[in-house]
Amino acid sequence: MAPNIYLVRQRISRLGQRMSGFQINLNPLKEPLGFIKVLEWIASIFAFATCGGFKGQTEIQVSCPPTITENKTITATFGYPFRLNEASFQPPPGVNICDVNWKSYVLIGDYSSSAQFYVTFAVFVFLYCIAALLLYVGYTSLYLDSRKLPMIDFVVTLVATFLWLVSTSAWAKALTDIKIATGHNIVEELSPCKKKEILCYFGSVTSMGSLNVSVIFGFLNMILWGGNAWFVYKETSLHSPSNTSAPHSQGGIPPPTGI
């Protein structure tokens, strides 16, 4: 038991010495592993910013001749996390349109699960990229001398690639449904608009170009992480076990394979 405790303390002491040796080395950023990580960091920012910061509204023109011959506008405001079933229609202040309580009518659908999953995952990726870049740039020797850190990085890269595919696909499907739920179909779904004495026309809806961009960046992130998996794999012992095991047995530092 005593020798085991001594070995654990010795490893912790060595790790502490390595962690205290922070030294900036920008050379890894010139290699594909570090450069692509910077691109992943930037792409993750665009992914959650274009989705999480969206605000929009849809408008309907309503009239009920001969009482009201002029079209009146009612609006429903929606945005992230896209709980459309909580977005009620709002008439102009102080105006009674066709004796209908429009505030009691809402849009259809709740797409918060897909949107929040996508944004939350993008934020976690953003934080992981910062940690990875800090390790690449500040603790280059620690990363190269370790057998576990490159392997952990490789596993995280594979998992992130898969989750980018899942989250982006789910969000793309939800975005399609959001466009339908806030488009021309609103007139057909509102029960007051089915009455003969009330005339409803679809007005407009806020452009969802930024949401389309978020889907594009989601798939771009998937491509970046999938492509970077090869460069991370080259740093692991799976790619060159002989090059990493021999120097360790002699107490040396393994030669770099990518960084």
Coordinates of C-alpha atoms in Angstrom, one line a residue:
M1 CA 0.0 0.0 0.0
A2 CA 2.8 2.4 0.9
P3 CA 4.6 2.1 -2.5
N4 CA 1.3 2.7 -4.3
I5 CA 0.7 5.9 -2.3
Y6 CA 4.2 7.0 -3.0
L7 CA 3.8 6.5 -6.8
V8 CA 0.5 8.4 -6.7
R9 CA 2.1 11.3 -4.9
Q10 CA 5.0 11.3 -7.3
R11 CA 2.7 11.4 -10.3
I12 CA 0.7 14.3 -8.8
S13 CA 4.0 16.1 -8.1
R14 CA 5.2 15.7 -11.6
L15 CA 1.8 16.8 -13.0
G16 CA 1.9 19.9 -10.8
Q17 CA 5.4 20.8 -12.0
R18 CA 4.3 20.5 -15.6
M19 CA 1.1 22.5 -15.0
S20 CA 3.1 25.3 -13.4
G21 CA 5.4 25.5 -16.4
F22 CA 2.9 27.5 -18.5
Q23 CA 4.8 28.9 -21.6
I24 CA 3.2 30.3 -24.7
N25 CA 4.1 28.6 -27.9
L26 CA 2.2 29.7 -31.0
N27 CA 3.7 27.0 -33.2
P28 CA 0.8 24.6 -32.7
L29 CA -1.5 27.1 -34.2
K30 CA 0.5 26.9 -37.5
E31 CA -0.2 23.1 -37.6
P32 CA -3.6 21.7 -38.8
L33 CA -4.5 20.5 -35.3
G34 CA -4.3 23.9 -33.7
F35 CA -5.4 25.9 -36.7
I36 CA -8.6 23.8 -37.2
K37 CA -9.3 24.1 -33.5
V38 CA -9.4 27.9 -33.9
L39 CA -11.8 27.5 -36.8
E40 CA -14.0 25.3 -34.6
W41 CA -14.0 27.9 -31.9
I42 CA -15.1 30.6 -34.3
A43 CA -17.7 28.4 -36.0
S44 CA -19.2 27.5 -32.6
I45 CA -19.7 31.2 -31.8
F46 CA -21.6 31.8 -35.0
A47 CA -23.7 28.6 -34.4
F48 CA -25.1 29.6 -31.0
A49 CA -25.2 33.4 -31.7
T50 CA -27.2 33.1 -34.9
C51 CA -29.8 30.8 -33.2
G52 CA -29.9 32.0 -29.6
G53 CA -30.2 35.7 -30.6
F54 CA -33.1 35.5 -32.9
K55 CA -36.3 37.6 -32.4
G56 CA -39.1 37.8 -34.9
Q57 CA -42.8 38.3 -35.4
T58 CA -45.6 37.3 -37.8
E59 CA -48.4 39.6 -38.8
I60 CA -52.0 39.0 -39.9
Q61 CA -54.4 41.6 -41.5
V62 CA -57.9 41.4 -40.2
S63 CA -61.1 43.1 -41.1
C64 CA -64.9 42.5 -40.5
P65 CA -67.0 44.5 -42.9
P66 CA -69.2 46.4 -42.7
T67 CA -68.1 47.1 -39.1
I68 CA -64.4 47.4 -39.9
T69 CA -63.6 47.8 -43.5
E70 CA -60.0 48.9 -43.0
N71 CA -57.5 46.0 -42.4
K72 CA -56.1 45.9 -38.8
T73 CA -52.8 44.2 -38.0
I74 CA -52.4 41.7 -35.2
T75 CA -48.9 40.4 -34.5
A76 CA -47.4 37.4 -32.7
T77 CA -43.8 37.8 -31.5
F78 CA -41.6 34.8 -31.1
G79 CA -37.9 33.9 -30.7
Y80 CA -35.4 31.6 -29.0
P81 CA -36.1 29.1 -27.5
F82 CA -39.1 29.0 -29.9
R83 CA -42.0 28.0 -27.6
L84 CA -44.5 29.1 -30.2
N85 CA -47.4 27.9 -28.0
E86 CA -46.6 30.8 -25.6
A87 CA -46.5 33.5 -28.4
S88 CA -50.0 35.1 -28.3
F89 CA -51.4 37.5 -30.9
Q90 CA -51.5 41.1 -30.0
P91 CA -53.8 43.7 -31.5
P92 CA -52.9 47.4 -31.6
P93 CA -53.2 49.0 -28.2
G94 CA -56.8 50.1 -27.3
V95 CA -58.3 48.7 -30.5
N96 CA -61.1 46.1 -30.5
I97 CA -60.9 44.1 -33.7
C98 CA -64.1 42.3 -34.6
D99 CA -65.0 41.7 -30.9
V100 CA -62.4 39.0 -30.6
N101 CA -60.0 38.5 -27.7
W102 CA -56.9 37.9 -29.9
K103 CA -54.6 37.6 -26.9
S104 CA -56.1 34.2 -26.1
Y105 CA -54.9 32.8 -29.4
V106 CA -51.3 31.6 -29.8
L107 CA -49.1 30.0 -32.4
I108 CA -48.8 26.3 -32.7
G109 CA -45.8 24.2 -31.6
D110 CA -43.0 24.0 -29.1
Y111 CA -39.5 23.6 -30.6
S112 CA -37.5 24.5 -27.5
S113 CA -36.0 21.1 -27.0
S114 CA -34.2 21.1 -30.4
A115 CA -33.2 24.7 -30.2
Q116 CA -31.9 24.5 -26.7
F117 CA -30.0 21.3 -27.3
Y118 CA -28.3 22.9 -30.3
V119 CA -27.4 26.1 -28.6
T120 CA -26.3 24.4 -25.3
F121 CA -24.1 22.0 -27.2
A122 CA -22.5 24.8 -29.2
V123 CA -21.7 26.7 -26.0
F124 CA -20.0 23.6 -24.5
V125 CA -18.0 23.2 -27.7
F126 CA -17.0 26.9 -27.5
L127 CA -15.7 26.3 -23.9
Y128 CA -13.9 23.1 -24.8
C129 CA -12.1 24.8 -27.7
I130 CA -10.8 27.4 -25.3
A131 CA -9.5 24.8 -23.0
A132 CA -8.0 22.8 -25.8
L133 CA -6.3 25.8 -27.3
L134 CA -4.9 26.7 -23.9
L135 CA -3.5 23.3 -23.6
Y136 CA -2.0 23.3 -27.1
V137 CA -0.5 26.8 -26.8
G138 CA 0.5 26.9 -23.1
Y139 CA 1.3 23.3 -22.2
T140 CA 2.6 21.9 -25.5
S141 CA 5.1 19.6 -23.9
L142 CA 2.5 18.3 -21.4
Y143 CA 0.2 17.4 -24.3
L144 CA 3.0 15.7 -26.3
D145 CA 4.4 13.9 -23.3
S146 CA 1.1 12.5 -22.2
R147 CA -0.6 9.4 -23.5
K148 CA -4.0 10.1 -22.0
L149 CA -4.5 13.7 -23.1
P150 CA -4.4 13.1 -26.9
M151 CA -6.6 10.0 -26.4
I152 CA -9.1 12.1 -24.4
D153 CA -9.0 14.8 -27.1
F154 CA -9.6 12.1 -29.8
V155 CA -12.6 10.6 -28.1
V156 CA -14.1 14.1 -27.4
T157 CA -13.6 14.9 -31.1
L158 CA -15.4 11.8 -32.3
V159 CA -18.3 12.4 -29.8
A160 CA -18.5 16.1 -30.8
T161 CA -18.7 15.2 -34.5
F162 CA -21.6 12.8 -33.9
L163 CA -23.4 15.3 -31.6
W164 CA -23.0 18.1 -34.2
L165 CA -24.7 15.8 -36.7
V166 CA -27.6 15.0 -34.3
S167 CA -28.2 18.4 -32.9
T168 CA -28.0 20.2 -36.3
S169 CA -30.3 17.7 -38.0
A170 CA -32.8 18.1 -35.2
W171 CA -32.6 21.9 -35.3
A172 CA -32.9 21.9 -39.1
K173 CA -36.1 19.9 -38.9
A174 CA -37.4 22.2 -36.1
L175 CA -36.6 25.2 -38.2
T176 CA -38.6 23.8 -41.1
D177 CA -41.6 23.4 -38.8
I178 CA -41.2 26.9 -37.4
K179 CA -41.4 28.4 -40.8
I180 CA -44.6 26.5 -41.5
A181 CA -46.1 27.4 -38.1
T182 CA -45.4 31.1 -38.6
G183 CA -46.2 31.3 -42.3
H184 CA -49.4 31.3 -44.4
N185 CA -50.9 28.4 -42.5
I186 CA -51.7 30.7 -39.5
V187 CA -54.8 32.0 -41.2
E188 CA -56.2 28.4 -41.6
E189 CA -55.4 27.5 -38.0
L190 CA -57.0 30.5 -36.3
S191 CA -60.6 29.8 -35.4
P192 CA -61.8 33.4 -35.6
C193 CA -60.6 33.5 -39.2
K194 CA -62.9 30.6 -40.1
K195 CA -65.9 32.8 -39.5
K196 CA -67.6 34.2 -42.5
E197 CA -67.9 37.7 -41.1
I198 CA -64.2 38.0 -40.4
L199 CA -61.7 38.3 -43.2
C200 CA -58.0 37.3 -42.4
Y201 CA -55.0 37.7 -44.7
F202 CA -51.5 36.7 -44.0
G203 CA -49.3 39.8 -43.7
S204 CA -45.6 39.0 -43.2
V205 CA -43.1 37.2 -41.1
T206 CA -39.6 38.2 -40.1
S207 CA -36.9 36.9 -42.3
M208 CA -35.2 33.8 -40.8
G209 CA -32.0 34.1 -42.7
S210 CA -29.9 34.1 -39.5
L211 CA -31.5 30.8 -38.5
N212 CA -30.6 29.3 -41.9
V213 CA -27.1 30.4 -41.3
S214 CA -27.1 28.7 -37.9
V215 CA -28.0 25.4 -39.6
I216 CA -25.2 25.9 -42.1
F217 CA -22.7 26.6 -39.3
G218 CA -23.9 23.5 -37.6
F219 CA -23.1 21.2 -40.5
L220 CA -19.8 23.2 -41.0
N221 CA -18.9 22.4 -37.4
M222 CA -19.6 18.7 -38.1
I223 CA -17.2 18.8 -41.1
L224 CA -14.5 20.6 -39.1
W225 CA -14.6 18.2 -36.2
G226 CA -14.8 15.2 -38.4
G227 CA -11.8 16.4 -40.4
N228 CA -9.9 17.3 -37.3
A229 CA -10.4 13.8 -35.9
W230 CA -7.5 12.5 -38.2
F231 CA -5.0 15.1 -36.9
V232 CA -6.0 14.4 -33.3
Y233 CA -5.7 10.7 -34.0
K234 CA -2.1 11.2 -35.2
E235 CA -1.2 12.5 -31.7
T236 CA -2.5 9.4 -30.0
S237 CA -0.6 6.1 -29.2
L238 CA -3.0 4.4 -31.6
H239 CA -1.3 5.9 -34.6
S240 CA 2.3 5.4 -33.6
P241 CA 2.6 3.3 -30.4
S242 CA 6.2 2.5 -31.0
N243 CA 7.2 6.2 -31.1
T244 CA 5.4 7.0 -27.9
S245 CA 6.3 4.0 -25.8
A246 CA 10.0 3.9 -26.4
P247 CA 10.9 7.4 -25.2
H248 CA 8.8 6.9 -22.1
S249 CA 10.7 3.8 -21.2
Q250 CA 14.0 5.7 -21.5
G251 CA 12.6 8.7 -19.6
G252 CA 12.7 11.0 -22.6
I253 CA 10.0 13.1 -24.3
P254 CA 8.3 11.5 -27.4
P255 CA 8.9 13.3 -30.7
P256 CA 6.0 15.4 -32.0
T257 CA 3.9 13.9 -34.7
G258 CA 1.7 16.8 -35.5
I259 CA 2.3 19.7 -33.2

